[in-house]
Amino acid sequence: MNEITEMLGIRYPVIQGAMNPISNPEMVAAVSEAGGFGLLATGLKELEAVRQEIKAVQQLTDKPFGINIQTWTPTALNLAKISAEMALSAVTLSAGSPVEVCDYLKDKGVKSLAVVPNVANAVKSENAGVDAIIAEGTESGGVQGRNSVSTLVLVPMVVDVVNVPVLAAGGIGDARGFRAALALGAKGVQIGTRFIASQECIAHPKVKTVLCQAKETETVLFAQSQRTLSRILRTPLVEKLLAAPDRFDRKTFTANQNEAWFTGNLDLGFVSFGQVAGLIKEIKSVKAIIEEIVS
Ligand SMILES: Cc1cc2nc3c(=O)[nH]c(=O)nc-3n(C[C@H](O)[C@H](O)[C@H](O)COP(=O)(O)O)c2cc1C
C-alpha cells in the first residue's frame, strides 16, 4: 500500500494512460480487474457516448476506474459533472489548466490527477489543489509540449518541488522501468504504449504487430498544428509529410488516424506510440502485462 493505491483504492500503483481513440471499455475494465487503474479517453467525444462507455466499463467490473479530461475542450466541465454523477474514483486532467475542473470536483469525492510536462505546470497544478501529479516525459506516446524533457529528468525535479504524490509517465514498459520510476521518487506509474500490445486493446492486430516490431528510433515528434506535437510512428507516409510539411492537410491527416488504428492501414493515417515501443516484443493479456511490470 502507498499513497496512490490508497487514494485510488487499487492493488498496484499502475494507471493505464488514457489513449484516444483506443482505450476501449474492455481494456479499461481489464486493467482495473488486474489491480491497476483503467482510464477511458474522452477527447472530443459526445457526452452521451462517454456516459455509455462508462456504463460499459461498470458492467464489466466493479473495481475503480476513471476518465481523462482534456481541460482545453469545451466539454471539460460537463465531463467532470458526469464523473461525479457516475461516481468515478478519479479523473486525469491533461492538455490545459486543471483549475476549473479541479475546483468543481473538490467536494464531489472524485480525485483529480494532473498530467504535466514540466516543473512549472506541476507547481501550478499543486496550487490548483490536485490530489496527485503525473509527470510525463517526452518519450511517451500522445500529445507533447514543445519543450521536451525526458522522464528521467522530469520526475525527480517534480518530486523535489511538490508535496502531493507524483507518478511517472513515459517510457515505462516492464518491471525495470517501474522500479526505476520508484527509485526516482514516483509513487506509481502511468503507462500507455505497453497496453496497445495487449489482447484486450481494440487497435487492429496489424498495428499491434507493427508495434512489436518497431525500433526505439522509429517514433518522431510531429507537428499536428502550430501548438501541438504528437509522438507518432515514423511510416513512409509520415516521412513524406515531414519532407513537405506545407503541402499536407493536417485536418484530414488527423481525421484519418481512426482509419489507421482500426483498419491497420498506415498508408492513410498515423498511430501514436512512445519510444518504449522498441522494448515491446509480445502481445499479452492486460493481466500478464501488469503482473510482469509489478513483479
Ligand atoms: C495512442 C495514444 C493516445 C493518447 N491519448 C491521450 C489522451 O487522450 N489524453 C491523455 O492525457 N494522454 C494521452 N496519451 C498519453 C498516455 O495517457 C500516457 O501518459 C503515455 O502513453 C505514457 O507514456 P508511454 O506511452 O511511454 O507509456 C496517449 C498516448 C497514446 C500512446
PDB file of N, CA and C in Angstrom, residues 89-173:
ATOM      1  N   SER A  89     -13.844   7.172  -9.413  1.00  0.00           N
ATOM      2  CA  SER A  89     -12.903   7.398  -8.307  1.00  0.00           C
ATOM      3  C   SER A  89     -12.001   8.592  -8.578  1.00  0.00           C
ATOM      4  N   ALA A  90     -11.611   8.755  -9.852  1.00  0.00           N
ATOM      5  CA  ALA A  90     -10.641   9.801 -10.173  1.00  0.00           C
ATOM      6  C   ALA A  90     -10.688  10.148 -11.647  1.00  0.00           C
ATOM      7  N   VAL A  91     -10.207  11.349 -11.955  1.00  0.00           N
ATOM      8  CA  VAL A  91     -10.018  11.736 -13.356  1.00  0.00           C
ATOM      9  C   VAL A  91      -8.581  12.225 -13.515  1.00  0.00           C
ATOM     10  N   THR A  92      -8.042  12.065 -14.715  1.00  0.00           N
ATOM     11  CA  THR A  92      -6.774  12.738 -15.000  1.00  0.00           C
ATOM     12  C   THR A  92      -7.102  13.970 -15.844  1.00  0.00           C
ATOM     13  N   LEU A  93      -6.357  15.040 -15.587  1.00  0.00           N
ATOM     14  CA  LEU A  93      -6.582  16.303 -16.289  1.00  0.00           C
ATOM     15  C   LEU A  93      -5.338  16.611 -17.101  1.00  0.00           C
ATOM     16  N   SER A  94      -5.522  16.734 -18.414  1.00  0.00           N
ATOM     17  CA  SER A  94      -4.361  16.998 -19.259  1.00  0.00           C
ATOM     18  C   SER A  94      -4.696  18.084 -20.272  1.00  0.00           C
ATOM     19  N   ALA A  95      -3.662  18.537 -20.977  1.00  0.00           N
ATOM     20  CA  ALA A  95      -3.810  19.467 -22.097  1.00  0.00           C
ATOM     21  C   ALA A  95      -4.564  20.737 -21.740  1.00  0.00           C
ATOM     22  N   GLY A  96      -4.160  21.387 -20.680  1.00  0.00           N
ATOM     23  CA  GLY A  96      -4.792  22.651 -20.305  1.00  0.00           C
ATOM     24  C   GLY A  96      -4.732  22.857 -18.808  1.00  0.00           C
ATOM     25  N   SER A  97      -5.328  23.964 -18.350  1.00  0.00           N
ATOM     26  CA  SER A  97      -5.280  24.264 -16.917  1.00  0.00           C
ATOM     27  C   SER A  97      -6.252  23.374 -16.133  1.00  0.00           C
ATOM     28  N   PRO A  98      -5.797  22.822 -15.001  1.00  0.00           N
ATOM     29  CA  PRO A  98      -6.688  21.965 -14.211  1.00  0.00           C
ATOM     30  C   PRO A  98      -7.614  22.740 -13.273  1.00  0.00           C
ATOM     31  N   VAL A  99      -7.461  24.082 -13.188  1.00  0.00           N
ATOM     32  CA  VAL A  99      -8.101  24.853 -12.116  1.00  0.00           C
ATOM     33  C   VAL A  99      -9.613  24.641 -12.040  1.00  0.00           C
ATOM     34  N   GLU A 100     -10.312  24.873 -13.165  1.00  0.00           N
ATOM     35  CA  GLU A 100     -11.774  24.869 -13.121  1.00  0.00           C
ATOM     36  C   GLU A 100     -12.336  23.486 -12.737  1.00  0.00           C
ATOM     37  N   VAL A 101     -11.839  22.438 -13.402  1.00  0.00           N
ATOM     38  CA  VAL A 101     -12.349  21.088 -13.146  1.00  0.00           C
ATOM     39  C   VAL A 101     -11.991  20.647 -11.729  1.00  0.00           C
ATOM     40  N   CYS A 102     -10.765  20.951 -11.333  1.00  0.00           N
ATOM     41  CA  CYS A 102     -10.299  20.561 -10.004  1.00  0.00           C
ATOM     42  C   CYS A 102     -11.153  21.231  -8.921  1.00  0.00           C
ATOM     43  N   ASP A 103     -11.446  22.505  -9.115  1.00  0.00           N
ATOM     44  CA  ASP A 103     -12.315  23.239  -8.171  1.00  0.00           C
ATOM     45  C   ASP A 103     -13.678  22.577  -8.068  1.00  0.00           C
ATOM     46  N   TYR A 104     -14.240  22.257  -9.229  1.00  0.00           N
ATOM     47  CA  TYR A 104     -15.576  21.653  -9.255  1.00  0.00           C
ATOM     48  C   TYR A 104     -15.589  20.307  -8.521  1.00  0.00           C
ATOM     49  N   LEU A 105     -14.527  19.504  -8.713  1.00  0.00           N
ATOM     50  CA  LEU A 105     -14.534  18.140  -8.165  1.00  0.00           C
ATOM     51  C   LEU A 105     -14.152  18.063  -6.687  1.00  0.00           C
ATOM     52  N   LYS A 106     -13.653  19.177  -6.162  1.00  0.00           N
ATOM     53  CA  LYS A 106     -13.090  19.181  -4.801  1.00  0.00           C
ATOM     54  C   LYS A 106     -13.971  18.502  -3.761  1.00  0.00           C
ATOM     55  N   ASP A 107     -15.275  18.825  -3.739  1.00  0.00           N
ATOM     56  CA  ASP A 107     -16.128  18.232  -2.685  1.00  0.00           C
ATOM     57  C   ASP A 107     -17.062  17.159  -3.252  1.00  0.00           C
ATOM     58  N   LYS A 108     -16.660  16.562  -4.397  1.00  0.00           N
ATOM     59  CA  LYS A 108     -17.552  15.579  -5.041  1.00  0.00           C
ATOM     60  C   LYS A 108     -17.045  14.138  -4.869  1.00  0.00           C
ATOM     61  N   GLY A 109     -15.945  13.965  -4.164  1.00  0.00           N
ATOM     62  CA  GLY A 109     -15.429  12.606  -3.948  1.00  0.00           C
ATOM     63  C   GLY A 109     -14.692  12.023  -5.145  1.00  0.00           C
ATOM     64  N   VAL A 110     -14.384  12.851  -6.136  1.00  0.00           N
ATOM     65  CA  VAL A 110     -13.619  12.368  -7.304  1.00  0.00           C
ATOM     66  C   VAL A 110     -12.222  13.001  -7.243  1.00  0.00           C
ATOM     67  N   LYS A 111     -11.184  12.194  -7.209  1.00  0.00           N
ATOM     68  CA  LYS A 111      -9.817  12.731  -7.140  1.00  0.00           C
ATOM     69  C   LYS A 111      -9.389  13.278  -8.501  1.00  0.00           C
ATOM     70  N   SER A 112      -8.545  14.328  -8.452  1.00  0.00           N
ATOM     71  CA  SER A 112      -8.007  14.910  -9.696  1.00  0.00           C
ATOM     72  C   SER A 112      -6.507  14.676  -9.758  1.00  0.00           C
ATOM     73  N   LEU A 113      -6.049  14.114 -10.873  1.00  0.00           N
ATOM     74  CA  LEU A 113      -4.609  13.906 -11.077  1.00  0.00           C
ATOM     75  C   LEU A 113      -4.212  14.683 -12.327  1.00  0.00           C
ATOM     76  N   ALA A 114      -3.271  15.611 -12.200  1.00  0.00           N
ATOM     77  CA  ALA A 114      -2.903  16.448 -13.355  1.00  0.00           C
ATOM     78  C   ALA A 114      -1.693  15.865 -14.071  1.00  0.00           C
ATOM     79  N   VAL A 115      -1.792  15.786 -15.395  1.00  0.00           N
ATOM     80  CA  VAL A 115      -0.665  15.325 -16.217  1.00  0.00           C
ATOM     81  C   VAL A 115       0.150  16.554 -16.621  1.00  0.00           C
ATOM     82  N   VAL A 116       1.444  16.575 -16.296  1.00  0.00           N
ATOM     83  CA  VAL A 116       2.246  17.773 -16.593  1.00  0.00           C
ATOM     84  C   VAL A 116       3.537  17.407 -17.337  1.00  0.00           C
ATOM     85  N   PRO A 117       3.986  18.341 -18.235  1.00  0.00           N
ATOM     86  CA  PRO A 117       5.220  18.077 -18.977  1.00  0.00           C
ATOM     87  C   PRO A 117       6.440  18.823 -18.413  1.00  0.00           C
ATOM     88  N   ASN A 118       6.228  19.664 -17.385  1.00  0.00           N
ATOM     89  CA  ASN A 118       7.367  20.419 -16.832  1.00  0.00           C
ATOM     90  C   ASN A 118       7.097  20.812 -15.381  1.00  0.00           C
ATOM     91  N   VAL A 119       8.149  21.342 -14.739  1.00  0.00           N
ATOM     92  CA  VAL A 119       8.079  21.650 -13.307  1.00  0.00           C
ATOM     93  C   VAL A 119       7.091  22.788 -13.041  1.00  0.00           C
ATOM     94  N   ALA A 120       7.099  23.819 -13.894  1.00  0.00           N
ATOM     95  CA  ALA A 120       6.211  24.970 -13.665  1.00  0.00           C
ATOM     96  C   ALA A 120       4.750  24.529 -13.641  1.00  0.00           C
ATOM     97  N   ASN A 121       4.366  23.658 -14.568  1.00  0.00           N
ATOM     98  CA  ASN A 121       2.970  23.195 -14.595  1.00  0.00           C
ATOM     99  C   ASN A 121       2.654  22.303 -13.387  1.00  0.00           C
ATOM    100  N   ALA A 122       3.667  21.597 -12.896  1.00  0.00           N
ATOM    101  CA  ALA A 122       3.455  20.773 -11.699  1.00  0.00           C
ATOM    102  C   ALA A 122       3.123  21.670 -10.513  1.00  0.00           C
ATOM    103  N   VAL A 123       3.855  22.756 -10.367  1.00  0.00           N
ATOM    104  CA  VAL A 123       3.625  23.685  -9.253  1.00  0.00           C
ATOM    105  C   VAL A 123       2.247  24.332  -9.386  1.00  0.00           C
ATOM    106  N   LYS A 124       1.918  24.783 -10.624  1.00  0.00           N
ATOM    107  CA  LYS A 124       0.598  25.396 -10.849  1.00  0.00           C
ATOM    108  C   LYS A 124      -0.520  24.401 -10.508  1.00  0.00           C
ATOM    109  N   SER A 125      -0.334  23.143 -10.891  1.00  0.00           N
ATOM    110  CA  SER A 125      -1.372  22.130 -10.638  1.00  0.00           C
ATOM    111  C   SER A 125      -1.510  21.869  -9.148  1.00  0.00           C
ATOM    112  N   GLU A 126      -0.395  21.818  -8.447  1.00  0.00           N
ATOM    113  CA  GLU A 126      -0.480  21.610  -6.995  1.00  0.00           C
ATOM    114  C   GLU A 126      -1.227  22.790  -6.357  1.00  0.00           C
ATOM    115  N   ASN A 127      -0.909  23.995  -6.808  1.00  0.00           N
ATOM    116  CA  ASN A 127      -1.602  25.175  -6.270  1.00  0.00           C
ATOM    117  C   ASN A 127      -3.091  25.156  -6.586  1.00  0.00           C
ATOM    118  N   ALA A 128      -3.444  24.518  -7.704  1.00  0.00           N
ATOM    119  CA  ALA A 128      -4.876  24.414  -8.068  1.00  0.00           C
ATOM    120  C   ALA A 128      -5.591  23.410  -7.170  1.00  0.00           C
ATOM    121  N   GLY A 129      -4.828  22.592  -6.443  1.00  0.00           N
ATOM    122  CA  GLY A 129      -5.443  21.668  -5.478  1.00  0.00           C
ATOM    123  C   GLY A 129      -5.574  20.229  -5.963  1.00  0.00           C
ATOM    124  N   VAL A 130      -4.808  19.844  -6.988  1.00  0.00           N
ATOM    125  CA  VAL A 130      -4.941  18.450  -7.458  1.00  0.00           C
ATOM    126  C   VAL A 130      -4.426  17.486  -6.390  1.00  0.00           C
ATOM    127  N   ASP A 131      -4.885  16.233  -6.479  1.00  0.00           N
ATOM    128  CA  ASP A 131      -4.521  15.240  -5.463  1.00  0.00           C
ATOM    129  C   ASP A 131      -3.199  14.551  -5.778  1.00  0.00           C
ATOM    130  N   ALA A 132      -2.804  14.534  -7.041  1.00  0.00           N
ATOM    131  CA  ALA A 132      -1.527  13.922  -7.437  1.00  0.00           C
ATOM    132  C   ALA A 132      -1.105  14.510  -8.777  1.00  0.00           C
ATOM    133  N   ILE A 133       0.181  14.353  -9.051  1.00  0.00           N
ATOM    134  CA  ILE A 133       0.732  14.852 -10.319  1.00  0.00           C
ATOM    135  C   ILE A 133       1.265  13.661 -11.106  1.00  0.00           C
ATOM    136  N   ILE A 134       0.979  13.648 -12.400  1.00  0.00           N
ATOM    137  CA  ILE A 134       1.586  12.649 -13.293  1.00  0.00           C
ATOM    138  C   ILE A 134       2.608  13.400 -14.140  1.00  0.00           C
ATOM    139  N   ALA A 135       3.885  13.146 -13.891  1.00  0.00           N
ATOM    140  CA  ALA A 135       4.948  13.833 -14.629  1.00  0.00           C
ATOM    141  C   ALA A 135       5.260  13.016 -15.872  1.00  0.00           C
ATOM    142  N   GLU A 136       4.942  13.595 -17.034  1.00  0.00           N
ATOM    143  CA  GLU A 136       5.022  12.834 -18.287  1.00  0.00           C
ATOM    144  C   GLU A 136       6.192  13.302 -19.140  1.00  0.00           C
ATOM    145  N   GLY A 137       7.152  12.433 -19.328  1.00  0.00           N
ATOM    146  CA  GLY A 137       8.334  12.760 -20.136  1.00  0.00           C
ATOM    147  C   GLY A 137       8.056  12.658 -21.625  1.00  0.00           C
ATOM    148  N   THR A 138       8.954  13.235 -22.399  1.00  0.00           N
ATOM    149  CA  THR A 138       8.724  13.355 -23.844  1.00  0.00           C
ATOM    150  C   THR A 138       8.830  12.034 -24.605  1.00  0.00           C
ATOM    151  N   GLU A 139       9.367  10.995 -23.963  1.00  0.00           N
ATOM    152  CA  GLU A 139       9.437   9.715 -24.681  1.00  0.00           C
ATOM    153  C   GLU A 139       8.070   9.056 -24.816  1.00  0.00           C
ATOM    154  N   SER A 140       7.072   9.612 -24.131  1.00  0.00           N
ATOM    155  CA  SER A 140       5.744   8.993 -24.123  1.00  0.00           C
ATOM    156  C   SER A 140       5.018   9.152 -25.463  1.00  0.00           C
ATOM    157  N   GLY A 141       4.048   8.270 -25.678  1.00  0.00           N
ATOM    158  CA  GLY A 141       3.167   8.413 -26.834  1.00  0.00           C
ATOM    159  C   GLY A 141       2.156   9.509 -26.564  1.00  0.00           C
ATOM    160  N   GLY A 142       1.493   9.984 -27.609  1.00  0.00           N
ATOM    161  CA  GLY A 142       0.450  11.002 -27.448  1.00  0.00           C
ATOM    162  C   GLY A 142       0.968  12.413 -27.666  1.00  0.00           C
ATOM    163  N   VAL A 143       0.173  13.368 -27.220  1.00  0.00           N
ATOM    164  CA  VAL A 143       0.477  14.796 -27.459  1.00  0.00           C
ATOM    165  C   VAL A 143       1.571  15.265 -26.510  1.00  0.00           C
ATOM    166  N   GLN A 144       2.429  16.131 -27.010  1.00  0.00           N
ATOM    167  CA  GLN A 144       3.581  16.596 -26.234  1.00  0.00           C
ATOM    168  C   GLN A 144       3.649  18.116 -26.209  1.00  0.00           C
ATOM    169  N   GLY A 145       4.315  18.637 -25.179  1.00  0.00           N
ATOM    170  CA  GLY A 145       4.625  20.067 -25.170  1.00  0.00           C
ATOM    171  C   GLY A 145       5.779  20.348 -26.127  1.00  0.00           C
ATOM    172  N   ARG A 146       6.047  21.639 -26.369  1.00  0.00           N
ATOM    173  CA  ARG A 146       7.108  21.987 -27.326  1.00  0.00           C
ATOM    174  C   ARG A 146       8.514  21.827 -26.751  1.00  0.00           C
ATOM    175  N   ASN A 147       8.650  22.087 -25.434  1.00  0.00           N
ATOM    176  CA  ASN A 147       9.984  21.970 -24.834  1.00  0.00           C
ATOM    177  C   ASN A 147      10.106  20.637 -24.114  1.00  0.00           C
ATOM    178  N   SER A 148      10.680  19.689 -24.837  1.00  0.00           N
ATOM    179  CA  SER A 148      10.661  18.312 -24.366  1.00  0.00           C
ATOM    180  C   SER A 148      11.631  18.045 -23.225  1.00  0.00           C
ATOM    181  N   VAL A 149      11.170  17.324 -22.223  1.00  0.00           N
ATOM    182  CA  VAL A 149      12.023  16.884 -21.115  1.00  0.00           C
ATOM    183  C   VAL A 149      11.815  15.388 -20.948  1.00  0.00           C
ATOM    184  N   SER A 150      12.896  14.653 -20.687  1.00  0.00           N
ATOM    185  CA  SER A 150      12.745  13.201 -20.541  1.00  0.00           C
ATOM    186  C   SER A 150      12.206  12.854 -19.154  1.00  0.00           C
ATOM    187  N   THR A 151      11.624  11.682 -19.044  1.00  0.00           N
ATOM    188  CA  THR A 151      11.068  11.220 -17.769  1.00  0.00           C
ATOM    189  C   THR A 151      12.134  11.197 -16.678  1.00  0.00           C
ATOM    190  N   LEU A 152      13.337  10.752 -17.057  1.00  0.00           N
ATOM    191  CA  LEU A 152      14.434  10.626 -16.080  1.00  0.00           C
ATOM    192  C   LEU A 152      14.803  11.973 -15.456  1.00  0.00           C
ATOM    193  N   VAL A 153      14.674  13.038 -16.230  1.00  0.00           N
ATOM    194  CA  VAL A 153      14.970  14.390 -15.716  1.00  0.00           C
ATOM    195  C   VAL A 153      13.756  14.952 -14.976  1.00  0.00           C
ATOM    196  N   LEU A 154      12.589  14.779 -15.577  1.00  0.00           N
ATOM    197  CA  LEU A 154      11.390  15.457 -15.064  1.00  0.00           C
ATOM    198  C   LEU A 154      10.914  14.930 -13.708  1.00  0.00           C
ATOM    199  N   VAL A 155      10.876  13.613 -13.556  1.00  0.00           N
ATOM    200  CA  VAL A 155      10.242  13.044 -12.355  1.00  0.00           C
ATOM    201  C   VAL A 155      10.933  13.504 -11.057  1.00  0.00           C
ATOM    202  N   PRO A 156      12.258  13.351 -10.918  1.00  0.00           N
ATOM    203  CA  PRO A 156      12.861  13.792  -9.648  1.00  0.00           C
ATOM    204  C   PRO A 156      12.739  15.292  -9.426  1.00  0.00           C
ATOM    205  N   MET A 157      12.739  16.067 -10.520  1.00  0.00           N
ATOM    206  CA  MET A 157      12.588  17.520 -10.355  1.00  0.00           C
ATOM    207  C   MET A 157      11.202  17.862  -9.808  1.00  0.00           C
ATOM    208  N   VAL A 158      10.188  17.168 -10.311  1.00  0.00           N
ATOM    209  CA  VAL A 158       8.822  17.418  -9.821  1.00  0.00           C
ATOM    210  C   VAL A 158       8.692  16.922  -8.378  1.00  0.00           C
ATOM    211  N   VAL A 159       9.256  15.731  -8.117  1.00  0.00           N
ATOM    212  CA  VAL A 159       9.213  15.176  -6.752  1.00  0.00           C
ATOM    213  C   VAL A 159       9.815  16.170  -5.753  1.00  0.00           C
ATOM    214  N   ASP A 160      10.878  16.855  -6.175  1.00  0.00           N
ATOM    215  CA  ASP A 160      11.564  17.789  -5.272  1.00  0.00           C
ATOM    216  C   ASP A 160      10.738  19.017  -4.923  1.00  0.00           C
ATOM    217  N   VAL A 161       9.799  19.400  -5.794  1.00  0.00           N
ATOM    218  CA  VAL A 161       9.118  20.684  -5.536  1.00  0.00           C
ATOM    219  C   VAL A 161       7.650  20.586  -5.121  1.00  0.00           C
ATOM    220  N   VAL A 162       7.029  19.424  -5.274  1.00  0.00           N
ATOM    221  CA  VAL A 162       5.615  19.366  -4.857  1.00  0.00           C
ATOM    222  C   VAL A 162       5.453  18.456  -3.632  1.00  0.00           C
ATOM    223  N   ASN A 163       4.346  18.642  -2.942  1.00  0.00           N
ATOM    224  CA  ASN A 163       4.093  17.832  -1.742  1.00  0.00           C
ATOM    225  C   ASN A 163       3.083  16.715  -1.981  1.00  0.00           C
ATOM    226  N   VAL A 164       2.338  16.803  -3.098  1.00  0.00           N
ATOM    227  CA  VAL A 164       1.393  15.719  -3.405  1.00  0.00           C
ATOM    228  C   VAL A 164       2.173  14.573  -4.055  1.00  0.00           C
ATOM    229  N   PRO A 165       1.618  13.335  -4.033  1.00  0.00           N
ATOM    230  CA  PRO A 165       2.322  12.220  -4.667  1.00  0.00           C
ATOM    231  C   PRO A 165       2.488  12.425  -6.176  1.00  0.00           C
ATOM    232  N   VAL A 166       3.597  11.895  -6.691  1.00  0.00           N
ATOM    233  CA  VAL A 166       3.930  12.037  -8.119  1.00  0.00           C
ATOM    234  C   VAL A 166       3.947  10.645  -8.759  1.00  0.00           C
ATOM    235  N   LEU A 167       3.384  10.556  -9.954  1.00  0.00           N
ATOM    236  CA  LEU A 167       3.503   9.329 -10.749  1.00  0.00           C
ATOM    237  C   LEU A 167       4.373   9.658 -11.960  1.00  0.00           C
ATOM    238  N   ALA A 168       5.085   8.648 -12.472  1.00  0.00           N
ATOM    239  CA  ALA A 168       5.925   8.853 -13.649  1.00  0.00           C
ATOM    240  C   ALA A 168       5.229   8.285 -14.876  1.00  0.00           C
ATOM    241  N   ALA A 169       5.299   9.017 -15.986  1.00  0.00           N
ATOM    242  CA  ALA A 169       4.745   8.510 -17.254  1.00  0.00           C
ATOM    243  C   ALA A 169       5.762   8.754 -18.358  1.00  0.00           C
ATOM    244  N   GLY A 170       5.805   7.825 -19.311  1.00  0.00           N
ATOM    245  CA  GLY A 170       6.698   7.992 -20.459  1.00  0.00           C
ATOM    246  C   GLY A 170       7.867   7.035 -20.395  1.00  0.00           C
ATOM    247  N   GLY A 171       7.822   6.022 -21.263  1.00  0.00           N
ATOM    248  CA  GLY A 171       8.981   5.133 -21.395  1.00  0.00           C
ATOM    249  C   GLY A 171       8.964   3.930 -20.483  1.00  0.00           C
ATOM    250  N   ILE A 172       7.854   3.692 -19.790  1.00  0.00           N
ATOM    251  CA  ILE A 172       7.828   2.560 -18.852  1.00  0.00           C
ATOM    252  C   ILE A 172       7.099   1.384 -19.514  1.00  0.00           C
ATOM    253  N   GLY A 173       7.811   0.253 -19.632  1.00  0.00           N
ATOM    254  CA  GLY A 173       7.208  -0.873 -20.352  1.00  0.00           C
ATOM    255  C   GLY A 173       7.421  -2.205 -19.677  1.00  0.00           C
TER     256      GLY A 173
END
